[in-house]
Tab-separated table of C-alpha atoms and ligand atoms in Angstrom:
chain	number	residue	atom	x	y	z
A	27	ARG	CA	-19.663	24.643	40.357
A	28	LYS	CA	-18.569	26.490	43.576
A	29	GLY	CA	-14.794	27.962	43.656
A	30	ASN	CA	-12.426	26.438	45.919
A	31	VAL	CA	-10.115	29.015	47.405
A	32	VAL	CA	-7.483	27.953	50.139
A	33	ILE	CA	-6.822	31.036	52.736
A	34	THR	CA	-3.736	30.704	54.924
A	35	GLY	CA	-4.108	32.202	58.622
A	36	ALA	CA	-8.021	32.362	58.465
A	37	SER	CA	-8.544	31.464	62.118
A	38	SER	CA	-8.367	35.424	62.976
A	39	GLY	CA	-8.243	38.854	61.598
A	40	LEU	CA	-8.178	39.717	58.178
A	41	GLY	CA	-8.223	35.872	56.959
A	42	LEU	CA	-11.334	35.110	58.877
A	43	ALA	CA	-13.213	38.226	57.859
A	44	THR	CA	-12.188	37.210	54.053
A	45	ALA	CA	-13.352	33.700	54.492
A	46	LYS	CA	-16.715	34.770	56.388
A	47	SER	CA	-17.217	37.395	52.980
A	48	LEU	CA	-16.516	34.891	50.603
A	49	ALA	CA	-18.768	31.860	52.454
A	50	GLU	CA	-21.743	34.270	52.504
A	51	THR	CA	-21.829	34.531	48.898
A	52	GLY	CA	-22.610	30.630	48.752
A	53	LYS	CA	-20.211	30.694	45.829
A	54	TRP	CA	-16.936	29.579	47.229
A	55	ASN	CA	-15.764	26.573	49.297
A	56	VAL	CA	-13.440	28.095	51.572
A	57	VAL	CA	-10.627	25.880	52.770
A	58	MET	CA	-9.242	27.478	55.952
A	59	ALA	CA	-5.479	26.644	56.324
A	60	CYS	CA	-4.619	26.855	60.111
A	61	ARG	CA	-2.036	25.938	62.735
A	62	ASP	CA	-5.134	25.557	65.251
A	63	PHE	CA	-7.892	23.348	64.190
A	64	LEU	CA	-10.053	24.112	66.943
A	65	LYS	CA	-9.585	27.853	67.341
A	66	ALA	CA	-10.282	27.776	63.194
A	67	GLU	CA	-13.483	25.799	63.917
A	68	LYS	CA	-14.591	27.937	66.829
A	69	ALA	CA	-13.958	31.342	64.805
A	70	ALA	CA	-15.632	29.878	62.028
A	71	LYS	CA	-18.745	29.008	63.979
A	72	SER	CA	-18.632	32.463	65.748
A	73	ALA	CA	-18.614	34.023	62.427
A	74	GLY	CA	-21.708	32.404	61.393
A	75	MET	CA	-20.116	30.553	58.526
A	76	ALA	CA	-22.454	27.667	57.468
A	77	LYS	CA	-20.872	24.355	57.328
A	78	GLU	CA	-21.257	23.743	53.557
A	79	ASN	CA	-19.310	26.588	52.785
A	80	TYR	CA	-15.903	25.912	54.346
A	81	SER	CA	-13.361	23.168	55.490
A	82	ILE	CA	-10.442	23.347	57.546
A	83	MET	CA	-7.120	21.765	57.152
A	84	HIS	CA	-4.099	21.819	59.206
A	85	LEU	CA	-1.236	24.041	58.072
A	86	ASP	CA	1.755	25.178	59.968
A	87	LEU	CA	3.806	27.550	58.194
A	88	ALA	CA	6.984	27.469	60.546
A	89	SER	CA	7.422	23.802	59.201
A	90	LEU	CA	8.243	22.782	55.680
A	91	ASP	CA	6.995	19.146	56.543
A	92	SER	CA	3.708	20.747	57.309
A	93	VAL	CA	3.827	22.570	54.302
A	94	ARG	CA	4.341	19.450	52.144
A	95	GLN	CA	1.679	17.512	54.329
A	96	PHE	CA	-0.999	20.182	53.689
A	97	VAL	CA	-0.416	19.901	49.976
A	98	ARG	CA	-0.614	15.920	50.191
A	99	ASN	CA	-3.831	16.333	52.069
A	100	PHE	CA	-5.325	18.937	49.803
A	101	ARG	CA	-4.515	16.855	46.754
A	102	GLN	CA	-6.139	13.869	48.643
A	103	SER	CA	-9.490	15.680	49.262
A	104	GLY	CA	-9.901	15.612	45.295
A	105	MET	CA	-10.921	19.286	45.084
A	106	PRO	CA	-9.716	21.307	42.405
A	107	LEU	CA	-7.679	24.578	43.215
A	108	ASP	CA	-8.823	27.891	41.972
A	109	THR	CA	-7.678	30.592	44.080
A	110	LEU	CA	-4.804	30.702	46.788
A	111	VAL	CA	-4.525	33.309	49.366
A	112	CYS	CA	-1.345	33.639	51.236
A	113	ASN	CA	-2.520	35.552	54.225
A	114	ALA	CA	-0.971	34.240	57.363
A	115	ALA	CA	1.639	36.293	59.067
A	116	VAL	CA	3.782	36.548	62.402
A	117	TYR	CA	5.006	39.990	63.965
A	118	PHE	CA	7.400	40.394	67.066
A	119	PRO	CA	7.871	44.203	66.964
A	120	THR	CA	9.258	43.569	70.813
A	121	ALA	CA	11.323	40.526	70.728
A	122	GLY	CA	15.147	41.102	71.798
A	123	GLU	CA	16.045	37.772	70.298
A	124	PRO	CA	15.014	35.797	67.228
A	125	THR	CA	12.973	32.704	67.258
A	126	TYR	CA	13.201	30.059	64.624
A	127	THR	CA	11.114	27.864	62.459
A	128	ALA	CA	11.620	23.859	62.439
A	129	GLU	CA	14.271	24.303	59.935
A	130	GLY	CA	15.794	27.216	61.802
A	131	PHE	CA	14.693	30.078	59.715
A	132	GLU	CA	14.245	33.230	61.776
A	133	MET	CA	10.383	33.215	62.294
A	134	SER	CA	8.822	36.191	60.779
A	135	VAL	CA	10.556	35.725	57.373
A	136	GLY	CA	10.337	31.982	57.873
A	137	VAL	CA	6.811	32.194	58.131
A	138	ASN	CA	5.430	35.054	56.352
A	139	HIS	CA	7.673	34.528	53.232
A	140	ILE	CA	9.779	31.162	52.989
A	141	GLY	CA	6.620	28.974	54.139
A	142	HIS	CA	4.270	30.704	51.777
A	143	PHE	CA	6.760	30.582	48.773
A	144	LEU	CA	7.105	26.704	49.226
A	145	LEU	CA	3.299	26.353	49.461
A	146	ALA	CA	2.519	28.668	46.682
A	147	ARG	CA	5.057	26.816	44.209
A	148	GLU	CA	3.579	23.519	45.149
A	149	LEU	CA	0.124	24.853	44.862
A	150	LEU	CA	0.885	26.539	41.385
A	151	GLU	CA	0.638	23.041	39.972
A	152	ASP	CA	-2.632	22.400	41.169
A	153	MET	CA	-4.104	25.777	40.126
A	154	LYS	CA	-2.649	25.004	36.620
A	155	GLN	CA	-5.134	22.025	36.433
A	156	SER	CA	-8.081	23.916	37.335
A	157	ASP	CA	-10.703	24.731	34.794
A	158	TYR	CA	-12.025	27.812	36.901
A	159	PRO	CA	-12.144	30.690	34.671
A	160	SER	CA	-10.540	33.022	36.814
A	161	ARG	CA	-7.828	31.668	38.847
A	162	ARG	CA	-5.783	33.927	41.188
A	163	LEU	CA	-2.797	33.597	43.441
A	164	ILE	CA	-2.804	36.301	45.849
A	165	ILE	CA	-0.218	37.074	48.554
A	166	VAL	CA	-1.082	39.873	51.004
A	167	GLY	CA	1.249	42.759	50.979
A	168	SER	CA	1.813	45.872	53.487
A	169	ILE	CA	2.222	49.588	53.331
A	170	THR	CA	4.755	49.087	56.081
A	171	GLY	CA	7.008	47.449	53.373
A	172	ASN	CA	7.163	50.307	51.313
A	173	THR	CA	9.302	53.318	51.863
A	174	ASN	CA	7.335	55.511	49.333
A	175	THR	CA	4.746	56.024	52.275
A	176	LEU	CA	4.464	57.665	55.350
A	177	ALA	CA	3.533	54.641	57.188
A	178	GLY	CA	6.903	52.732	55.347
A	179	ASN	CA	8.943	55.811	56.549
A	180	ILE	CA	8.392	55.142	60.352
A	181	PRO	CA	11.839	53.387	61.473
A	182	PRO	CA	13.004	50.664	61.273
A	183	LYS	CA	12.720	50.886	57.662
A	184	ALA	CA	12.283	47.551	55.551
A	185	ASN	CA	15.686	47.030	53.538
A	186	LEU	CA	16.980	43.902	52.163
A	187	GLY	CA	20.378	45.131	51.436
A	188	ASP	CA	22.548	42.569	49.557
A	189	LEU	CA	20.687	39.570	50.774
A	190	ARG	CA	23.727	38.077	52.380
A	191	GLY	CA	21.396	37.099	55.673
A	192	LEU	CA	18.925	35.448	53.509
A	193	ALA	CA	21.721	33.601	51.334
A	194	GLY	CA	23.106	32.467	54.599
A	195	GLY	CA	20.021	30.749	55.898
A	196	LEU	CA	18.563	33.365	58.292
A	197	ASN	CA	20.344	32.117	61.506
A	198	GLU	CA	22.201	34.016	64.129
A	199	THR	CA	24.335	30.918	64.938
A	200	THR	CA	25.690	30.556	61.711
A	201	GLY	CA	25.153	34.181	60.419
A	202	SER	CA	22.490	36.582	60.541
A	203	ALA	CA	18.774	36.432	61.203
A	204	MET	CA	18.184	39.272	58.939
A	205	ILE	CA	17.908	39.498	55.256
A	206	ASP	CA	20.440	42.325	55.073
A	207	GLY	CA	22.722	40.420	57.369
A	208	GLY	CA	22.260	43.248	60.329
A	209	LYS	CA	21.551	42.852	64.049
A	210	PHE	CA	18.238	41.089	64.624
A	211	ASP	CA	15.313	43.639	64.901
A	212	GLY	CA	11.515	42.305	65.071
A	213	ALA	CA	9.782	44.844	63.580
A	214	LYS	CA	12.075	45.340	60.580
A	215	ALA	CA	12.033	41.505	60.029
A	216	TYR	CA	8.433	41.823	59.561
A	217	LYS	CA	8.389	44.540	56.747
A	218	ASP	CA	11.309	42.934	55.387
A	219	SER	CA	9.172	39.775	55.055
A	220	LYS	CA	6.345	42.148	53.354
A	221	VAL	CA	8.844	43.259	51.076
A	222	CYS	CA	9.456	39.553	50.039
A	223	ASN	CA	5.795	39.011	49.713
A	224	MET	CA	5.321	41.644	47.221
A	225	LEU	CA	8.465	40.927	45.243
A	226	THR	CA	7.682	37.077	45.115
A	227	MET	CA	3.977	38.131	43.625
A	228	GLN	CA	5.885	39.969	40.852
A	229	GLU	CA	8.282	37.283	40.173
A	230	PHE	CA	5.378	34.915	40.010
A	231	HIS	CA	3.579	37.079	37.474
A	232	ARG	CA	6.758	37.467	35.452
A	233	ARG	CA	7.419	33.615	35.258
A	234	TYR	CA	3.897	32.249	35.106
A	235	HIS	CA	1.124	34.924	34.079
A	236	GLU	CA	1.516	34.463	30.215
A	237	ASP	CA	1.771	30.753	30.131
A	238	THR	CA	-0.965	30.092	32.590
A	239	GLY	CA	-3.364	32.561	32.422
A	240	ILE	CA	-3.292	32.972	36.438
A	241	SER	CA	-3.511	36.302	37.973
A	242	PHE	CA	-1.061	37.174	40.672
A	243	ALA	CA	-2.130	40.044	42.997
A	244	SER	CA	-0.839	41.731	46.180
A	245	LEU	CA	-2.831	44.265	47.922
A	246	TYR	CA	-2.539	46.441	51.042
A	247	PRO	CA	-6.090	46.365	52.806
A	248	GLY	CA	-5.767	49.417	55.030
A	249	CYS	CA	-4.671	49.683	58.595
A	250	ILE	CA	-6.823	46.721	60.433
A	251	ALA	CA	-5.480	48.223	63.767
A	252	THR	CA	-7.619	45.769	65.796
A	253	THR	CA	-6.374	42.357	64.557
A	254	GLY	CA	-3.999	39.912	66.540
A	255	LEU	CA	-1.243	40.824	64.648
A	256	PHE	CA	-0.297	43.518	67.305
A	257	ARG	CA	-0.761	40.900	70.082
A	258	GLU	CA	2.791	40.938	70.876
A	259	HIS	CA	3.205	44.748	71.149
A	260	ILE	CA	3.225	46.632	74.435
A	261	GLY	CA	-0.159	47.482	76.191
A	262	LEU	CA	0.158	51.268	75.586
A	263	PHE	CA	0.900	50.702	71.730
A	264	ARG	CA	-2.420	48.531	71.564
A	265	THR	CA	-4.464	50.811	73.320
A	266	LEU	CA	-3.280	53.968	71.419
A	267	PHE	CA	-2.823	52.463	67.926
A	268	PRO	CA	-6.347	52.071	66.937
A	269	PRO	CA	-7.698	55.681	67.542
A	270	PHE	CA	-4.243	56.924	66.018
A	271	GLN	CA	-4.995	54.998	62.875
A	272	LYS	CA	-8.533	56.339	62.889
A	273	TYR	CA	-8.283	60.031	63.690
A	274	ILE	CA	-4.720	60.629	62.786
A	275	THR	CA	-3.641	58.768	59.699
A	276	LYS	CA	-7.101	57.891	58.894
A	277	GLY	CA	-5.740	54.640	57.554
A	278	PHE	CA	-7.965	52.736	59.830
A	279	VAL	CA	-10.554	49.894	58.360
A	280	SER	CA	-12.409	47.490	60.206
A	281	GLU	CA	-11.672	43.709	60.145
A	282	GLU	CA	-14.994	43.486	58.146
A	283	GLU	CA	-14.251	46.193	55.692
A	284	ALA	CA	-10.531	44.899	54.973
A	285	GLY	CA	-12.125	41.190	54.515
A	286	ASN	CA	-14.486	42.756	51.928
A	287	ARG	CA	-11.514	44.007	49.948
A	288	LEU	CA	-9.412	40.964	50.081
A	289	ALA	CA	-12.844	38.970	48.852
A	290	GLN	CA	-12.919	41.511	46.131
A	291	VAL	CA	-9.251	40.348	44.856
A	292	VAL	CA	-10.233	36.672	45.286
A	293	SER	CA	-13.671	37.185	42.960
A	294	ASP	CA	-14.490	40.474	41.753
A	295	PRO	CA	-14.489	40.564	38.007
A	296	SER	CA	-12.869	44.013	37.616
A	297	LEU	CA	-9.785	42.866	39.505
A	298	THR	CA	-8.351	40.279	37.330
A	299	LYS	CA	-5.418	42.245	36.014
A	300	SER	CA	-1.899	40.201	37.017
A	301	GLY	CA	0.914	41.705	38.667
A	302	VAL	CA	-0.874	44.545	40.465
A	303	TYR	CA	-0.558	45.837	44.138
A	304	TRP	CA	-3.877	46.880	44.985
A	305	SER	CA	-5.055	49.530	47.457
A	306	TRP	CA	-8.264	51.477	48.172
A	307	ASN	CA	-8.882	54.905	48.672
A	308	LYS	CA	-11.124	56.980	51.135
A	309	ASN	CA	-14.255	55.995	49.461
A	310	SER	CA	-13.457	52.210	49.546
A	311	ALA	CA	-12.633	52.379	45.700
A	312	SER	CA	-9.916	50.095	44.467
A	313	PHE	CA	-6.924	51.172	42.740
A	314	GLU	CA	-3.694	49.879	41.173
A	315	ASN	CA	-1.098	51.276	43.929
A	316	GLN	CA	2.724	52.184	43.126
A	317	LEU	CA	5.226	49.956	45.211
A	318	SER	CA	8.520	51.424	46.633
A	319	GLN	CA	11.721	51.332	44.532
A	320	GLU	CA	12.968	48.423	46.605
A	321	ALA	CA	9.441	46.292	46.655
A	322	SER	CA	9.341	46.632	42.966
A	323	ASP	CA	13.017	46.167	41.962
A	324	VAL	CA	13.092	43.507	39.269
A	325	GLU	CA	16.580	42.202	39.836
A	326	LYS	CA	16.074	41.927	43.760
A	327	ALA	CA	12.884	39.899	43.016
A	328	ARG	CA	14.891	37.530	41.024
A	329	LYS	CA	17.338	36.929	43.502
A	330	VAL	CA	14.973	36.688	46.456
A	331	TRP	CA	13.118	34.025	44.540
A	332	GLU	CA	16.539	32.041	43.614
A	333	MET	CA	17.834	32.294	46.991
A	334	THR	CA	14.513	31.104	48.525
A	335	GLU	CA	14.394	28.364	45.863
A	336	LYS	CA	17.863	27.316	47.023
A	337	LEU	CA	17.204	27.352	50.940
A	338	LEU	CA	14.460	24.907	49.969
A	339	GLY	CA	16.343	22.682	47.886
A	340	LEU	CA	14.100	23.392	44.876
A	341	ALA	CA	16.869	24.837	42.790
B	408	NDP	P1	-3.702	37.984	62.630
B	408	NDP	O1	-2.622	37.885	63.809
B	408	NDP	O2	-5.075	38.276	63.316
B	408	NDP	O3	-3.900	37.051	61.713
B	408	NDP	C1	-2.748	36.245	61.298
B	408	NDP	C2	-3.153	34.749	60.964
B	408	NDP	O4	-1.749	33.920	60.611
B	408	NDP	C3	-3.657	33.962	62.032
B	408	NDP	O5	-4.817	33.384	61.800
B	408	NDP	C4	-2.562	33.043	62.645
B	408	NDP	O6	-2.892	32.106	63.092
B	408	NDP	C5	-2.067	32.798	61.227
B	408	NDP	N1	-0.566	32.147	61.477
B	408	NDP	C6	0.706	32.451	62.265
B	408	NDP	N2	1.466	31.808	62.213
B	408	NDP	C7	1.144	30.843	61.426
B	408	NDP	C8	1.910	29.877	61.039
B	408	NDP	N3	3.206	29.511	61.489
B	408	NDP	N4	1.216	28.794	60.432
B	408	NDP	C9	-0.203	28.962	59.794
B	408	NDP	N5	-0.678	30.091	60.357
B	408	NDP	C10	-0.027	31.259	61.021
B	408	NDP	O7	-3.160	39.389	61.998
B	408	NDP	P2	-3.798	40.173	60.293
B	408	NDP	O8	-5.206	39.450	60.086
B	408	NDP	O9	-3.970	41.671	60.796
B	408	NDP	O10	-2.962	39.620	59.382
B	408	NDP	C11	-3.125	39.075	58.105
B	408	NDP	C12	-2.404	39.695	56.886
B	408	NDP	O11	-2.668	40.994	56.799
B	408	NDP	C13	-1.114	39.591	57.352
B	408	NDP	O12	-0.301	39.083	55.841
B	408	NDP	C14	-0.630	40.976	57.682
B	408	NDP	O13	1.026	41.241	57.266
B	408	NDP	C15	-1.417	41.458	56.776
B	408	NDP	N6	-1.700	43.068	57.054
B	408	NDP	C16	-2.253	43.417	58.233
B	408	NDP	C17	-2.468	44.763	58.532
B	408	NDP	C18	-2.998	45.003	59.831
B	408	NDP	O14	-2.950	46.347	60.097
B	408	NDP	N7	-3.377	44.390	60.904
B	408	NDP	C19	-2.168	45.583	57.543
B	408	NDP	C20	-1.486	45.173	55.898
B	408	NDP	C21	-1.213	43.944	56.166
B	408	NDP	P3	-3.575	32.011	64.645
B	408	NDP	O15	-4.991	32.199	64.773
B	408	NDP	O16	-3.316	30.312	65.208
B	408	NDP	O17	-2.647	32.716	65.358
């Protein structure tokens, strides 16, 4: 049978490119989990995806009710779940004030980390039931959260501190919107959320890989300077960033190439190892990359997991 893969945020950028790459193989039914149904339908059509290779289901990660509703809808479809890709993200580098999810969590960490955490925890149960030979749970990471890299050292750097803001519910009216309890900074909130994504993947691996056989992975697909992620950035940045990445840092990848990379993590038989953060070298060959000290801190991973469970009422 075809594999069933859920991809969040498949209506643009990396998620769409990955959906297209997998759909084209004819071996996957891609479930595009998107907040804007019409946009997703148009995106799939203009990418030339054949109808029999995808479906669209509504998911807004900024609302935990929507996450739970998505899980119910998915179960009602009767499809087994073979692979989950947590890809969607928001980034507010120029915001002066925080915005909030339906439950009042700062939006970047709320969508990128907390919404995905609930989704992945719920859908793990479905993946356990699947008889698919290679089941994978993938959470897209980023170099920007890794302070052991050049890109990760551009301020403001990711830093989760002692997690006091997360423990307090990530809200300025009751505490701080930032995980470390500091003043709101949109660019840092995004980087912090990506550290949470990478820590969560490793914690999943430690808790569930051995018992379930599911592979947990994260990746940095390269700098895809053309996606909508940078839509909130100032105009000059948006003009200069793609050539900067192309000619100076040489980290630039096209959306198509990045989509092929994530598709490899979904389906390539050589990328089944669990607990790994994948990257690609200049020749587009995959390798197991090193995470920064914070993004591989075992104790912090456990704390982020437990605090997030508490915020979600799962603990
Ligand atoms: P895009 O902005 O193009 O795509 C993000 C996707 O997330 C969109 O489909 C968007 O939906 C969706 N999304 C946003 N908020 C929500 C929500 N509340 N509920 C459901 N879906 C939502 O960015 P990219 O493709 O660049 O980003 C994809 C991933 O790649 C992210 O995890 C990002 O951190 C990562 N990444 C990107 C890099 C880059 O250079 N671009 C580098 C490293 C990692 P909509 O279409 O409706 O806006």
